[in-house]
Amino acid sequence: MLNYEKLSKTNRTMAAMLLLIMFMVLAVTDLFISFFGGAVLGVLLVQFALEVRMFFRRRSEIRGSVRFYPLIRSYESLPPNNRMLIRVALHALLVLLVLLGLLSTFWGGLVLGVLGTVVFNEVLMYRQQRRKAPVQKTNIQP
């Protein structure tokens, strides 16, 4: 063990400040690792859910599908712009809760990873639909 009594006050202060800075760096690093680990896990969960959905879609086409989820059905019946607005609002709310410390960084990262993936997928699908839409030519007479 280091004997602090043999050190000068300046060296003890510097050692204490160095230890405090190291502790703060490790704590912040732990928060970032927890947050981004949750976000990566959220992305992986969305990918897994899509794979499961594709697998069961084939089986449900054979047997015929019955939906028991009225909330999901009503959400899916919303126009795409309203669905995107709801997702972005949830995203902003979760970021605010994580920043205020009301939500754990891991769980906030997990939910933000899921929502971010879903929003990113919606944006990509919207861009693909816009590219596939026929371009209307206008007849401009000089």
PDB file of C-alpha atoms in Angstrom:
ATOM      1  CA  MET A   1       0.000   0.000   0.000  1.00  0.00           C
ATOM      2  CA  LEU A   2       1.019   3.531  -0.663  1.00  0.00           C
ATOM      3  CA  ASN A   3       1.830   5.467   2.477  1.00  0.00           C
ATOM      4  CA  TYR A   4       0.238   8.887   1.994  1.00  0.00           C
ATOM      5  CA  GLU A   5       1.924  10.410   5.021  1.00  0.00           C
ATOM      6  CA  LYS A   6       5.296  10.364   3.254  1.00  0.00           C
ATOM      7  CA  LEU A   7       3.896  12.347   0.313  1.00  0.00           C
ATOM      8  CA  SER A   8       3.674  16.090   0.300  1.00  0.00           C
ATOM      9  CA  LYS A   9       0.290  17.794   0.390  1.00  0.00           C
ATOM     10  CA  THR A  10       0.604  18.751  -3.276  1.00  0.00           C
ATOM     11  CA  ASN A  11       1.326  15.182  -4.325  1.00  0.00           C
ATOM     12  CA  ARG A  12      -1.521  13.851  -2.168  1.00  0.00           C
ATOM     13  CA  THR A  13      -3.889  16.384  -3.736  1.00  0.00           C
ATOM     14  CA  MET A  14      -2.721  15.450  -7.221  1.00  0.00           C
ATOM     15  CA  ALA A  15      -3.124  11.725  -6.478  1.00  0.00           C
ATOM     16  CA  ALA A  16      -6.603  12.302  -5.072  1.00  0.00           C
ATOM     17  CA  MET A  17      -7.592  14.396  -8.115  1.00  0.00           C
ATOM     18  CA  LEU A  18      -6.181  11.749 -10.457  1.00  0.00           C
ATOM     19  CA  LEU A  19      -8.145   9.017  -8.680  1.00  0.00           C
ATOM     20  CA  LEU A  20     -11.290  11.143  -8.785  1.00  0.00           C
ATOM     21  CA  ILE A  21     -10.849  11.815 -12.515  1.00  0.00           C
ATOM     22  CA  MET A  22     -10.246   8.108 -13.161  1.00  0.00           C
ATOM     23  CA  PHE A  23     -13.403   7.257 -11.221  1.00  0.00           C
ATOM     24  CA  MET A  24     -15.432   9.813 -13.197  1.00  0.00           C
ATOM     25  CA  VAL A  25     -14.072   8.516 -16.519  1.00  0.00           C
ATOM     26  CA  LEU A  26     -14.897   4.934 -15.569  1.00  0.00           C
ATOM     27  CA  ALA A  27     -18.397   5.901 -14.413  1.00  0.00           C
ATOM     28  CA  VAL A  28     -19.130   7.782 -17.642  1.00  0.00           C
ATOM     29  CA  THR A  29     -17.628   4.949 -19.691  1.00  0.00           C
ATOM     30  CA  ASP A  30     -19.852   2.500 -17.840  1.00  0.00           C
ATOM     31  CA  LEU A  31     -22.896   4.635 -18.671  1.00  0.00           C
ATOM     32  CA  PHE A  32     -21.926   4.792 -22.350  1.00  0.00           C
ATOM     33  CA  ILE A  33     -21.239   1.066 -22.509  1.00  0.00           C
ATOM     34  CA  SER A  34     -24.537   0.361 -20.817  1.00  0.00           C
ATOM     35  CA  PHE A  35     -26.454   2.724 -23.093  1.00  0.00           C
ATOM     36  CA  PHE A  36     -24.908   1.586 -26.366  1.00  0.00           C
ATOM     37  CA  GLY A  37     -24.988  -2.050 -25.283  1.00  0.00           C
ATOM     38  CA  GLY A  38     -28.725  -1.664 -24.744  1.00  0.00           C
ATOM     39  CA  ALA A  39     -29.093   0.056 -28.121  1.00  0.00           C
ATOM     40  CA  VAL A  40     -27.251  -2.761 -29.908  1.00  0.00           C
ATOM     41  CA  LEU A  41     -29.360  -5.336 -28.103  1.00  0.00           C
ATOM     42  CA  GLY A  42     -32.486  -3.432 -29.165  1.00  0.00           C
ATOM     43  CA  VAL A  43     -31.402  -3.508 -32.801  1.00  0.00           C
ATOM     44  CA  LEU A  44     -30.719  -7.229 -32.550  1.00  0.00           C
ATOM     45  CA  LEU A  45     -34.126  -7.820 -30.958  1.00  0.00           C
ATOM     46  CA  VAL A  46     -35.838  -6.012 -33.836  1.00  0.00           C
ATOM     47  CA  GLN A  47     -33.918  -8.142 -36.318  1.00  0.00           C
ATOM     48  CA  PHE A  48     -34.922 -11.280 -34.423  1.00  0.00           C
ATOM     49  CA  ALA A  49     -38.559 -10.151 -34.328  1.00  0.00           C
ATOM     50  CA  LEU A  50     -38.543  -9.590 -38.084  1.00  0.00           C
ATOM     51  CA  GLU A  51     -37.065 -13.035 -38.674  1.00  0.00           C
ATOM     52  CA  VAL A  52     -39.696 -14.643 -36.423  1.00  0.00           C
ATOM     53  CA  ARG A  53     -42.430 -12.669 -38.163  1.00  0.00           C
ATOM     54  CA  MET A  54     -41.224 -13.839 -41.576  1.00  0.00           C
ATOM     55  CA  PHE A  55     -41.114 -17.442 -40.332  1.00  0.00           C
ATOM     56  CA  PHE A  56     -44.627 -17.346 -38.865  1.00  0.00           C
ATOM     57  CA  ARG A  57     -46.026 -15.417 -41.836  1.00  0.00           C
ATOM     58  CA  ARG A  58     -45.411 -18.447 -44.010  1.00  0.00           C
ATOM     59  CA  ARG A  59     -47.180 -20.686 -41.517  1.00  0.00           C
ATOM     60  CA  SER A  60     -50.050 -18.253 -41.006  1.00  0.00           C
ATOM     61  CA  GLU A  61     -50.630 -18.045 -44.768  1.00  0.00           C
ATOM     62  CA  ILE A  62     -51.150 -21.796 -44.753  1.00  0.00           C
ATOM     63  CA  ARG A  63     -53.577 -21.824 -41.794  1.00  0.00           C
ATOM     64  CA  GLY A  64     -55.065 -18.332 -42.198  1.00  0.00           C
ATOM     65  CA  SER A  65     -54.181 -15.610 -39.761  1.00  0.00           C
ATOM     66  CA  VAL A  66     -56.368 -14.239 -36.996  1.00  0.00           C
ATOM     67  CA  ARG A  67     -55.386 -11.021 -35.256  1.00  0.00           C
ATOM     68  CA  PHE A  68     -56.169 -10.659 -31.590  1.00  0.00           C
ATOM     69  CA  TYR A  69     -54.456  -7.334 -31.055  1.00  0.00           C
ATOM     70  CA  PRO A  70     -56.895  -4.422 -31.440  1.00  0.00           C
ATOM     71  CA  LEU A  71     -54.312  -1.863 -30.308  1.00  0.00           C
ATOM     72  CA  ILE A  72     -51.789  -3.018 -32.912  1.00  0.00           C
ATOM     73  CA  ARG A  73     -54.504  -3.169 -35.557  1.00  0.00           C
ATOM     74  CA  SER A  74     -55.634   0.386 -34.795  1.00  0.00           C
ATOM     75  CA  TYR A  75     -51.999   1.556 -34.813  1.00  0.00           C
ATOM     76  CA  GLU A  76     -51.395  -0.084 -38.187  1.00  0.00           C
ATOM     77  CA  SER A  77     -54.521   1.560 -39.581  1.00  0.00           C
ATOM     78  CA  LEU A  78     -53.061   5.025 -38.914  1.00  0.00           C
ATOM     79  CA  PRO A  79     -51.588   6.936 -41.855  1.00  0.00           C
ATOM     80  CA  PRO A  80     -47.809   6.488 -42.202  1.00  0.00           C
ATOM     81  CA  ASN A  81     -47.093  10.100 -41.239  1.00  0.00           C
ATOM     82  CA  ASN A  82     -48.970   9.732 -37.940  1.00  0.00           C
ATOM     83  CA  ARG A  83     -47.160   6.476 -37.146  1.00  0.00           C
ATOM     84  CA  MET A  84     -43.820   8.157 -37.810  1.00  0.00           C
ATOM     85  CA  LEU A  85     -44.817  11.097 -35.614  1.00  0.00           C
ATOM     86  CA  ILE A  86     -45.736   8.754 -32.751  1.00  0.00           C
ATOM     87  CA  ARG A  87     -42.416   6.918 -33.038  1.00  0.00           C
ATOM     88  CA  VAL A  88     -40.364  10.104 -33.136  1.00  0.00           C
ATOM     89  CA  ALA A  89     -42.290  11.501 -30.144  1.00  0.00           C
ATOM     90  CA  LEU A  90     -41.581   8.307 -28.182  1.00  0.00           C
ATOM     91  CA  HIS A  91     -37.941   8.563 -29.205  1.00  0.00           C
ATOM     92  CA  ALA A  92     -37.707  12.157 -27.949  1.00  0.00           C
ATOM     93  CA  LEU A  93     -39.486  11.253 -24.700  1.00  0.00           C
ATOM     94  CA  LEU A  94     -37.084   8.389 -24.024  1.00  0.00           C
ATOM     95  CA  VAL A  95     -34.025  10.553 -24.724  1.00  0.00           C
ATOM     96  CA  LEU A  96     -35.389  13.125 -22.294  1.00  0.00           C
ATOM     97  CA  LEU A  97     -36.021  10.469 -19.618  1.00  0.00           C
ATOM     98  CA  VAL A  98     -32.491   9.073 -19.997  1.00  0.00           C
ATOM     99  CA  LEU A  99     -30.930  12.547 -19.848  1.00  0.00           C
ATOM    100  CA  LEU A 100     -32.926  13.431 -16.737  1.00  0.00           C
ATOM    101  CA  GLY A 101     -31.862  10.194 -15.084  1.00  0.00           C
ATOM    102  CA  LEU A 102     -35.405   8.893 -14.687  1.00  0.00           C
ATOM    103  CA  LEU A 103     -34.739   5.879 -16.881  1.00  0.00           C
ATOM    104  CA  SER A 104     -31.860   3.430 -16.615  1.00  0.00           C
ATOM    105  CA  THR A 105     -29.269   3.876 -19.330  1.00  0.00           C
ATOM    106  CA  PHE A 106     -29.384   0.210 -20.341  1.00  0.00           C
ATOM    107  CA  TRP A 107     -33.167   0.033 -20.648  1.00  0.00           C
ATOM    108  CA  GLY A 108     -33.307   3.446 -22.270  1.00  0.00           C
ATOM    109  CA  GLY A 109     -30.670   2.332 -24.760  1.00  0.00           C
ATOM    110  CA  LEU A 110     -32.586  -0.879 -25.400  1.00  0.00           C
ATOM    111  CA  VAL A 111     -35.852   0.904 -26.158  1.00  0.00           C
ATOM    112  CA  LEU A 112     -34.075   3.626 -28.134  1.00  0.00           C
ATOM    113  CA  GLY A 113     -32.334   0.938 -30.166  1.00  0.00           C
ATOM    114  CA  VAL A 114     -35.666  -0.678 -30.980  1.00  0.00           C
ATOM    115  CA  LEU A 115     -37.363   2.617 -31.817  1.00  0.00           C
ATOM    116  CA  GLY A 116     -34.381   3.888 -33.762  1.00  0.00           C
ATOM    117  CA  THR A 117     -34.332   0.756 -35.887  1.00  0.00           C
ATOM    118  CA  VAL A 118     -38.054   0.982 -36.567  1.00  0.00           C
ATOM    119  CA  VAL A 119     -37.835   4.687 -37.482  1.00  0.00           C
ATOM    120  CA  PHE A 120     -34.799   4.053 -39.691  1.00  0.00           C
ATOM    121  CA  ASN A 121     -36.660   1.218 -41.426  1.00  0.00           C
ATOM    122  CA  GLU A 122     -39.678   3.492 -42.015  1.00  0.00           C
ATOM    123  CA  VAL A 123     -37.467   6.186 -43.535  1.00  0.00           C
ATOM    124  CA  LEU A 124     -35.817   3.657 -45.851  1.00  0.00           C
ATOM    125  CA  MET A 125     -39.176   2.233 -46.924  1.00  0.00           C
ATOM    126  CA  TYR A 126     -40.517   5.749 -47.556  1.00  0.00           C
ATOM    127  CA  ARG A 127     -37.503   6.603 -49.728  1.00  0.00           C
ATOM    128  CA  GLN A 128     -37.888   3.377 -51.702  1.00  0.00           C
ATOM    129  CA  GLN A 129     -41.568   4.125 -52.328  1.00  0.00           C
ATOM    130  CA  ARG A 130     -40.709   7.627 -53.541  1.00  0.00           C
ATOM    131  CA  ARG A 131     -38.151   6.248 -55.981  1.00  0.00           C
ATOM    132  CA  LYS A 132     -40.614   3.722 -57.375  1.00  0.00           C
ATOM    133  CA  ALA A 133     -43.343   6.328 -57.843  1.00  0.00           C
ATOM    134  CA  PRO A 134     -43.587   7.418 -61.486  1.00  0.00           C
ATOM    135  CA  VAL A 135     -42.278  10.884 -62.165  1.00  0.00           C
ATOM    136  CA  GLN A 136     -44.895  13.103 -63.767  1.00  0.00           C
ATOM    137  CA  LYS A 137     -43.629  15.005 -66.750  1.00  0.00           C
ATOM    138  CA  THR A 138     -44.871  18.499 -67.216  1.00  0.00           C
ATOM    139  CA  ASN A 139     -45.334  20.033 -70.607  1.00  0.00           C
ATOM    140  CA  ILE A 140     -43.760  23.432 -70.437  1.00  0.00           C
ATOM    141  CA  GLN A 141     -44.497  25.538 -73.476  1.00  0.00           C
ATOM    142  CA  PRO A 142     -41.943  28.261 -74.212  1.00  0.00           C
TER     143      PRO A 142
END
